[in-house]
mmCIF file of C-alpha atoms in Angstrom:
data_model
loop_
_atom_site.group_PDB
_atom_site.id
_atom_site.type_symbol
_atom_site.label_atom_id
_atom_site.label_comp_id
_atom_site.label_asym_id
_atom_site.label_seq_id
_atom_site.Cartn_x
_atom_site.Cartn_y
_atom_site.Cartn_z
ATOM 1 C CA MET V 17 9.464 18.018 0.139
ATOM 2 C CA LEU V 18 7.471 15.593 -2.001
ATOM 3 C CA LEU V 19 7.634 15.406 -5.781
ATOM 4 C CA THR V 20 5.206 13.248 -7.770
ATOM 5 C CA ARG V 21 5.343 12.452 -11.464
ATOM 6 C CA ALA V 22 3.393 10.460 -14.013
ATOM 7 C CA PRO V 23 5.578 7.657 -15.400
ATOM 8 C CA PRO V 24 7.091 7.942 -18.876
ATOM 9 C CA PRO V 25 5.073 6.254 -21.652
ATOM 10 C CA CYS V 26 7.156 3.070 -21.654
ATOM 11 C CA LEU V 27 6.285 2.436 -17.985
ATOM 12 C CA ARG V 28 2.598 3.344 -17.997
ATOM 13 C CA PRO V 29 1.254 -0.191 -18.514
ATOM 14 C CA PHE V 30 2.968 -1.170 -15.250
ATOM 15 C CA VAL V 31 3.483 1.997 -13.164
ATOM 16 C CA ARG V 32 0.619 4.146 -11.906
ATOM 17 C CA SER V 33 2.678 6.961 -10.381
ATOM 18 C CA MET V 34 6.193 7.864 -9.264
ATOM 19 C CA TRP V 35 7.282 9.918 -6.269
ATOM 20 C CA ALA V 36 10.394 11.112 -4.453
ATOM 21 C CA SER V 37 10.710 12.788 -1.074
ATOM 22 C CA ALA V 38 13.413 14.593 0.876
ATOM 23 C CA PRO V 39 13.429 15.493 4.587
ATOM 24 C CA GLY V 40 13.053 19.040 5.811
ATOM 25 C CA PRO V 41 15.171 20.766 8.459
ATOM 26 C CA GLU V 42 13.508 18.920 11.376
ATOM 27 C CA ARG V 43 15.921 17.299 13.822
ATOM 28 C CA ALA V 44 15.452 14.241 15.993
ATOM 29 C CA ASP V 45 14.281 14.974 19.530
ATOM 30 C CA PRO V 46 15.405 12.309 22.058
ATOM 31 C CA ARG V 47 12.409 13.201 24.247
ATOM 32 C CA ARG V 48 9.968 12.534 21.429
ATOM 33 C CA THR V 49 7.512 9.732 22.167
ATOM 34 C CA PRO V 50 7.865 6.947 19.573
ATOM 35 C CA GLN V 51 4.866 6.817 17.308
ATOM 36 C CA ARG V 52 3.400 4.393 14.856
ATOM 37 C CA GLN V 53 1.247 4.852 11.841
ATOM 38 C CA HIS V 54 -1.632 2.925 10.335
ATOM 39 C CA VAL V 55 -1.085 2.798 6.576
ATOM 40 C CA LEU V 56 -4.363 2.035 4.835
ATOM 41 C CA PRO V 57 -4.381 -0.197 1.747
ATOM 42 C CA THR V 58 -4.894 1.306 -1.704
ATOM 43 C CA GLY V 59 -5.158 -1.965 -3.651
ATOM 44 C CA ASP V 60 -1.800 -1.358 -5.373
ATOM 45 C CA MET V 61 1.689 -2.750 -4.963
ATOM 46 C CA HIS V 62 4.595 -0.411 -4.225
ATOM 47 C CA LEU V 63 8.333 -0.480 -4.777
ATOM 48 C CA VAL V 64 10.220 1.857 -2.442
ATOM 49 C CA PHE V 65 13.875 2.770 -1.934
ATOM 50 C CA ARG V 66 14.567 4.454 1.420
ATOM 51 C CA LEU V 67 17.673 6.617 1.078
ATOM 52 C CA SER V 68 17.960 7.710 4.720
ATOM 53 C CA ALA V 69 19.638 5.845 7.562
ATOM 54 C CA GLU V 70 16.554 4.210 9.093
ATOM 55 C CA PRO V 71 15.054 1.106 7.450
ATOM 56 C CA LEU V 72 11.334 0.477 7.341
ATOM 57 C CA ARG V 73 10.200 -0.986 10.688
ATOM 58 C CA LEU V 74 6.914 -2.868 11.054
ATOM 59 C CA PHE V 75 4.974 -4.143 14.076
ATOM 60 C CA ALA V 76 3.017 -7.363 14.458
ATOM 61 C CA ASP V 77 0.437 -6.102 16.967
ATOM 62 C CA ALA V 78 -0.157 -3.619 19.780
ATOM 63 C CA ALA V 79 1.963 -5.642 22.222
ATOM 64 C CA ASP V 80 4.973 -5.646 19.885
ATOM 65 C CA THR V 81 7.332 -2.932 21.156
ATOM 66 C CA ALA V 82 10.367 -3.859 19.055
ATOM 67 C CA GLY V 83 8.990 -4.681 15.639
ATOM 68 C CA TRP V 84 11.329 -5.761 12.874
ATOM 69 C CA ALA V 85 13.276 -3.969 10.184
ATOM 70 C CA VAL V 86 12.370 -4.868 6.617
ATOM 71 C CA GLY V 87 15.200 -2.983 4.936
ATOM 72 C CA HIS V 88 15.836 -0.017 2.671
ATOM 73 C CA ALA V 89 14.620 -1.461 -0.649
ATOM 74 C CA ILE V 90 11.166 -2.964 -0.253
ATOM 75 C CA VAL V 91 8.263 -4.327 -2.260
ATOM 76 C CA GLY V 92 4.947 -3.654 -0.552
ATOM 77 C CA GLY V 93 2.404 -6.162 -1.831
ATOM 78 C CA ALA V 94 -1.270 -5.410 -2.348
ATOM 79 C CA ARG V 95 -3.103 -5.503 1.008
ATOM 80 C CA SER V 96 -6.657 -5.920 2.158
ATOM 81 C CA ALA V 97 -6.054 -4.239 5.538
ATOM 82 C CA PHE V 98 -3.760 -1.667 7.107
ATOM 83 C CA TYR V 99 -0.276 -2.341 8.414
ATOM 84 C CA ALA V 100 1.523 -0.660 11.321
ATOM 85 C CA ARG V 101 4.895 0.978 10.802
ATOM 86 C CA GLU V 102 7.218 3.154 12.818
ATOM 87 C CA LEU V 103 6.512 6.832 12.248
ATOM 88 C CA SER V 104 10.009 8.256 12.065
ATOM 89 C CA LEU V 105 11.117 11.684 10.975
ATOM 90 C CA PRO V 106 10.645 12.404 7.263
ATOM 91 C CA SER V 107 13.187 10.484 5.225
ATOM 92 C CA ALA V 108 14.582 10.622 1.727
ATOM 93 C CA SER V 109 12.950 8.017 -0.470
ATOM 94 C CA VAL V 110 11.892 7.295 -4.020
ATOM 95 C CA GLY V 111 9.296 4.845 -5.211
ATOM 96 C CA VAL V 112 6.534 3.808 -7.559
ATOM 97 C CA GLN V 113 2.925 2.704 -7.262
ATOM 98 C CA LEU V 114 2.410 -0.339 -9.519
ATOM 99 C CA HIS V 115 -0.481 -1.477 -11.692
ATOM 100 C CA PRO V 116 -1.805 -5.042 -11.558
ATOM 101 C CA GLY V 117 0.369 -7.216 -13.778
ATOM 102 C CA ALA V 118 3.631 -5.535 -12.824
ATOM 103 C CA ALA V 119 4.735 -8.294 -10.450
ATOM 104 C CA TRP V 120 5.428 -10.816 -13.200
ATOM 105 C CA ALA V 121 7.228 -8.239 -15.320
ATOM 106 C CA LEU V 122 9.384 -6.700 -12.558
ATOM 107 C CA PHE V 123 9.836 -9.508 -10.049
ATOM 108 C CA GLY V 124 9.218 -12.714 -11.983
ATOM 109 C CA MET V 125 6.363 -13.948 -9.799
ATOM 110 C CA PRO V 126 2.618 -13.457 -9.398
ATOM 111 C CA ALA V 127 1.336 -10.567 -7.303
ATOM 112 C CA SER V 128 -0.460 -13.089 -5.093
ATOM 113 C CA ALA V 129 2.937 -14.353 -3.858
ATOM 114 C CA LEU V 130 3.775 -10.846 -2.604
ATOM 115 C CA ALA V 131 0.347 -9.843 -1.286
ATOM 116 C CA GLU V 132 -0.416 -8.939 2.348
ATOM 117 C CA ARG V 133 3.261 -8.447 3.234
ATOM 118 C CA HIS V 134 6.461 -6.472 2.684
ATOM 119 C CA THR V 135 9.321 -8.244 0.936
ATOM 120 C CA PRO V 136 12.958 -7.043 0.934
ATOM 121 C CA LEU V 137 13.908 -6.393 -2.677
ATOM 122 C CA ASP V 138 17.099 -8.446 -2.422
ATOM 123 C CA VAL V 139 14.923 -11.562 -1.961
ATOM 124 C CA LEU V 140 13.623 -10.889 -5.495
ATOM 125 C CA TRP V 141 16.508 -9.160 -7.267
ATOM 126 C CA GLY V 142 19.528 -10.511 -5.419
ATOM 127 C CA THR V 143 22.589 -8.258 -5.609
ATOM 128 C CA LYS V 144 20.827 -6.050 -8.169
ATOM 129 C CA ALA V 145 18.752 -4.574 -5.330
ATOM 130 C CA ALA V 146 21.854 -3.200 -3.560
ATOM 131 C CA GLU V 147 23.208 -1.927 -6.872
ATOM 132 C CA ALA V 148 19.948 -0.060 -7.535
ATOM 133 C CA LEU V 149 19.953 1.435 -4.039
ATOM 134 C CA GLU V 150 23.539 2.634 -4.450
ATOM 135 C CA ARG V 151 22.734 4.101 -7.854
ATOM 136 C CA LEU V 152 19.904 6.165 -6.368
ATOM 137 C CA HIS V 153 21.919 7.187 -3.295
ATOM 138 C CA GLY V 154 24.458 9.003 -5.438
ATOM 139 C CA LEU V 155 21.988 11.455 -6.967
ATOM 140 C CA PRO V 156 21.463 14.860 -5.320
ATOM 141 C CA THR V 157 18.038 15.976 -6.583
ATOM 142 C CA LEU V 158 14.550 14.491 -6.533
ATOM 143 C CA GLU V 159 14.232 14.898 -10.304
ATOM 144 C CA GLU V 160 17.441 12.945 -10.911
ATOM 145 C CA ARG V 161 16.322 10.150 -8.598
ATOM 146 C CA LEU V 162 12.991 9.843 -10.369
ATOM 147 C CA ALA V 163 14.705 9.765 -13.761
ATOM 148 C CA ALA V 164 17.177 7.110 -12.573
ATOM 149 C CA LEU V 165 14.407 4.936 -11.135
ATOM 150 C CA ALA V 166 12.420 5.223 -14.371
ATOM 151 C CA ALA V 167 15.491 4.142 -16.352
ATOM 152 C CA LEU V 168 16.135 1.249 -13.984
ATOM 153 C CA LEU V 169 12.560 -0.052 -14.283
ATOM 154 C CA ALA V 170 12.582 0.371 -18.063
ATOM 155 C CA GLU V 171 15.711 -1.789 -18.236
ATOM 156 C CA ARG V 172 14.070 -4.583 -16.253
ATOM 157 C CA LEU V 173 10.789 -4.426 -18.148
ATOM 158 C CA ALA V 174 12.586 -4.678 -21.484
ATOM 159 C CA ARG V 175 13.824 -8.139 -20.443
ATOM 160 C CA ARG V 176 10.423 -9.494 -19.426
ATOM 161 C CA PRO V 177 7.568 -7.684 -21.197
ATOM 162 C CA GLN V 178 4.177 -9.123 -20.312
ATOM 163 C CA ALA V 179 0.697 -7.922 -21.145
ATOM 164 C CA LEU V 180 -2.165 -8.077 -18.675
ATOM 165 C CA HIS V 181 -4.594 -10.916 -19.346
ATOM 166 C CA PRO V 182 -7.597 -9.457 -21.263
ATOM 167 C CA ALA V 183 -10.128 -11.003 -18.865
ATOM 168 C CA VAL V 184 -8.324 -9.455 -15.897
ATOM 169 C CA ALA V 185 -8.016 -6.057 -17.595
ATOM 170 C CA MET V 186 -11.764 -6.027 -18.216
ATOM 171 C CA ALA V 187 -12.536 -7.252 -14.704
ATOM 172 C CA LEU V 188 -10.390 -4.581 -13.055
ATOM 173 C CA ARG V 189 -12.584 -1.881 -14.553
ATOM 174 C CA GLY V 190 -15.658 -3.664 -13.252
ATOM 175 C CA VAL V 191 -14.190 -4.144 -9.780
ATOM 176 C CA ALA V 192 -13.412 -0.425 -9.506
ATOM 177 C CA GLY V 193 -16.951 0.378 -10.647
ATOM 178 C CA GLY V 194 -18.604 -1.933 -8.123
ATOM 179 C CA THR V 195 -19.823 -4.578 -10.559
ATOM 180 C CA PRO V 196 -20.786 -7.761 -8.670
ATOM 181 C CA VAL V 197 -18.074 -10.402 -8.920
ATOM 182 C CA ARG V 198 -20.502 -13.033 -10.226
ATOM 183 C CA GLU V 199 -21.148 -10.797 -13.254
ATOM 184 C CA LEU V 200 -17.420 -10.391 -13.855
ATOM 185 C CA VAL V 201 -16.975 -14.162 -13.715
ATOM 186 C CA ARG V 202 -19.804 -14.651 -16.211
ATOM 187 C CA ALA V 203 -18.355 -12.060 -18.596
ATOM 188 C CA SER V 204 -14.877 -13.640 -18.431
ATOM 189 C CA GLY V 205 -16.067 -16.986 -19.772
ATOM 190 C CA TYR V 206 -14.015 -18.842 -17.156
ATOM 191 C CA SER V 207 -15.079 -20.852 -14.149
ATOM 192 C CA HIS V 208 -15.215 -18.959 -10.863
ATOM 193 C CA ARG V 209 -12.081 -20.722 -9.572
ATOM 194 C CA HIS V 210 -10.074 -20.101 -12.750
ATOM 195 C CA PHE V 211 -11.156 -16.468 -12.940
ATOM 196 C CA VAL V 212 -10.206 -15.737 -9.312
ATOM 197 C CA ALA V 213 -6.821 -17.441 -9.791
ATOM 198 C CA LEU V 214 -6.060 -15.314 -12.873
ATOM 199 C CA PHE V 215 -7.179 -12.177 -11.057
ATOM 200 C CA LYS V 216 -5.068 -12.852 -7.959
ATOM 201 C CA GLU V 217 -1.967 -13.548 -10.057
ATOM 202 C CA ALA V 218 -2.228 -10.063 -11.562
ATOM 203 C CA ALA V 219 -3.733 -7.970 -8.759
ATOM 204 C CA GLY V 220 -2.569 -9.836 -5.657
ATOM 205 C CA LEU V 221 -6.005 -9.873 -4.017
ATOM 206 C CA PRO V 222 -9.205 -11.741 -4.920
ATOM 207 C CA PRO V 223 -11.686 -9.485 -6.762
ATOM 208 C CA LYS V 224 -14.176 -9.159 -3.908
ATOM 209 C CA ARG V 225 -11.461 -8.262 -1.403
ATOM 210 C CA LEU V 226 -9.956 -5.683 -3.763
ATOM 211 C CA GLN V 227 -13.419 -4.247 -4.339
ATOM 212 C CA ARG V 228 -13.825 -3.661 -0.589
ATOM 213 C CA VAL V 229 -10.500 -1.789 -0.457
ATOM 214 C CA LEU V 230 -11.317 0.351 -3.494
ATOM 215 C CA ARG V 231 -14.766 1.208 -2.138
ATOM 216 C CA LEU V 232 -13.228 2.545 1.076
ATOM 217 C CA GLN V 233 -10.665 4.494 -0.945
ATOM 218 C CA GLN V 234 -13.456 6.059 -2.996
ATOM 219 C CA LEU V 235 -15.293 6.992 0.196
ATOM 220 C CA LEU V 236 -12.209 8.639 1.711
ATOM 221 C CA ALA V 237 -11.587 10.534 -1.531
ATOM 222 C CA ALA V 238 -15.164 11.834 -1.459
ATOM 223 C CA ALA V 239 -15.041 12.886 2.202
ATOM 224 C CA PRO V 240 -14.666 16.638 2.844
ATOM 225 C CA ARG V 241 -11.231 17.708 3.989
ATOM 226 C CA SER V 242 -12.615 19.848 6.821
ATOM 227 C CA GLY V 243 -15.708 20.018 9.005
ATOM 228 C CA PRO V 244 -17.902 17.099 10.089
ATOM 229 C CA LEU V 245 -17.723 13.924 8.041
ATOM 230 C CA PRO V 246 -21.128 12.719 6.771
ATOM 231 C CA TRP V 247 -20.139 9.060 7.139
ATOM 232 C CA THR V 248 -23.634 7.591 6.925
ATOM 233 C CA ASP V 249 -24.635 9.446 3.765
ATOM 234 C CA LEU V 250 -21.293 8.709 2.115
ATOM 235 C CA ALA V 251 -21.438 5.041 3.068
ATOM 236 C CA LEU V 252 -24.919 4.548 1.626
ATOM 237 C CA SER V 253 -23.952 6.346 -1.582
ATOM 238 C CA MET V 254 -20.933 4.018 -1.939
ATOM 239 C CA GLY V 255 -23.012 0.867 -1.701
ATOM 240 C CA TYR V 256 -22.681 -0.162 1.948
ATOM 241 C CA SER V 257 -25.912 -1.839 2.999
ATOM 242 C CA ASP V 258 -26.255 0.023 6.290
ATOM 243 C CA GLN V 259 -24.278 1.816 9.017
ATOM 244 C CA SER V 260 -23.187 -1.354 10.813
ATOM 245 C CA HIS V 261 -21.896 -2.834 7.544
ATOM 246 C CA PHE V 262 -19.842 0.301 6.937
ATOM 247 C CA ILE V 263 -18.436 0.460 10.483
ATOM 248 C CA ARG V 264 -17.485 -3.218 10.389
ATOM 249 C CA GLU V 265 -15.655 -2.937 7.047
ATOM 250 C CA PHE V 266 -13.994 0.328 8.046
ATOM 251 C CA GLY V 267 -12.623 -1.318 11.187
ATOM 252 C CA ASP V 268 -11.440 -4.401 9.325
ATOM 253 C CA ILE V 269 -9.561 -2.355 6.730
ATOM 254 C CA ALA V 270 -8.393 0.714 8.683
ATOM 255 C CA GLY V 271 -7.957 -0.823 12.139
ATOM 256 C CA MET V 272 -10.051 1.843 13.858
ATOM 257 C CA THR V 273 -13.598 3.148 13.947
ATOM 258 C CA PRO V 274 -14.738 5.886 11.550
ATOM 259 C CA GLU V 275 -15.068 8.216 14.545
ATOM 260 C CA ALA V 276 -11.480 7.504 15.651
ATOM 261 C CA TYR V 277 -10.316 8.238 12.107
ATOM 262 C CA ARG V 278 -12.246 11.511 12.074
ATOM 263 C CA ARG V 279 -10.700 12.611 15.367
ATOM 264 C CA ALA V 280 -7.198 11.727 14.172
ATOM 265 C CA SER V 281 -7.792 14.062 11.202
ATOM 266 C CA PRO V 282 -4.854 12.735 9.143
ATOM 267 C CA SER V 283 -3.231 15.175 6.732
ATOM 268 C CA ALA V 284 -2.906 12.306 4.238
ATOM 269 C CA PRO V 285 -6.011 10.087 4.142
ATOM 270 C CA ASN V 286 -4.108 6.781 4.101
ATOM 271 C CA HIS V 287 -1.592 7.588 6.849
ATOM 272 C CA VAL V 288 -2.997 7.838 10.378
ATOM 273 C CA ALA V 289 -0.642 8.464 13.297
ATOM 274 C CA VAL V 290 -1.088 6.297 16.373
ATOM 275 C CA GLU V 291 0.762 6.505 19.684
ATOM 276 C CA GLY V 292 2.112 3.496 21.531
ATOM 277 C CA GLY V 293 0.124 1.212 19.266
ATOM 278 C CA ARG V 294 -3.127 3.083 19.984
ATOM 279 C CA SER V 295 -4.991 5.715 18.071
ATOM 280 C CA ASN V 296 -4.283 9.221 19.363
ATOM 281 C CA SER V 297 -7.969 9.938 19.175
ATOM 282 C CA SER V 298 -9.758 6.940 20.644
ATOM 283 C CA ASN V 299 -9.438 4.313 23.336
ATOM 284 C CA THR V 300 -11.955 1.942 21.841
ATOM 285 C CA ALA V 301 -11.011 -1.677 21.304
ATOM 286 C CA ALA V 302 -11.453 -1.351 17.554
ATOM 287 C CA SER V 303 -8.882 1.411 17.322
ATOM 288 C CA ASP V 304 -6.476 -0.144 19.842
ATOM 289 C CA ARG V 305 -5.823 -3.302 17.856
ATOM 290 C CA LEU V 306 -2.996 -3.336 15.348
ATOM 291 C CA ARG V 307 -3.716 -6.166 12.949
ATOM 292 C CA ILE V 308 -1.306 -6.746 10.110
ATOM 293 C CA ALA V 309 -0.683 -9.765 7.945
ATOM 294 C CA PRO V 310 2.310 -11.776 9.153
ATOM 295 C CA THR V 311 5.605 -11.401 7.350
ATOM 296 C CA PRO V 312 7.445 -14.684 6.767
ATOM 297 C CA ALA V 313 10.414 -15.183 9.073
ATOM 298 C CA SER V 314 12.687 -15.658 6.053
ATOM 299 C CA SER V 315 12.042 -12.079 4.954
ATOM 300 C CA ARG V 316 12.525 -10.450 8.358
ATOM 301 C CA THR V 317 15.710 -8.645 9.260
ATOM 302 C CA PRO V 318 16.666 -8.878 12.948
ATOM 303 C CA ALA V 319 15.699 -5.680 14.729
#
């Protein structure tokens, strides 16, 4: 069961959406082959509390059979490429998708410091992370968990309110619309270096890199949910220069070819199951590689 909600008005400058999930009646099968999942980037940060027994487990590459556990309360920074995680049975969890600018307000640091990695929440909140996890654990329904998380975030935001820089707010609209970065720099009135630094502090990624992620997200949203996928037509309509440009960017961001993605036919466009570190649907080199940004050793929990 998955429940999604728009955030209450007090959170909307910082929180894009809220969600809570609960597992169904499925039981673990000891004969089940361990699977992994490519999680494609959306351009947003996430804050997630896993309320089931298993912590989030990530993998460095296709040869990594053990991976490492990140924990039960995690901040997922903005990413420019997919990451590989263990695909366990559905678990109880509650979380939020964050707007640019939320990192300073919620975690006291720029989004760029959290980008391209997962960070255990206790690194940022100290003992307050465990207290928040315990608070959410004690609630029986998805609605109550969402309400408690909203209250928790509202408490933290009240201590450190911070508005998004006007130049960044304007640039974010242009990035999503495909405006060339040089035009955004010119409109900001800042030098290219200063503009990119401001943008990364708020959004986590440089504007051009975020634009690549958002363009792929727009393409996946426009793709039909059944039948053949008109990749070439979609790619050209989204501004890719040609087929090879599209295939190259798709592989860099998703970790597999467009054809491998089509064959996998994921039920959720940003979550693609892979088996043994390889795509279930392709044996090509592009789909075999699991490439994720390294997580600092200080934020890894021994597996």
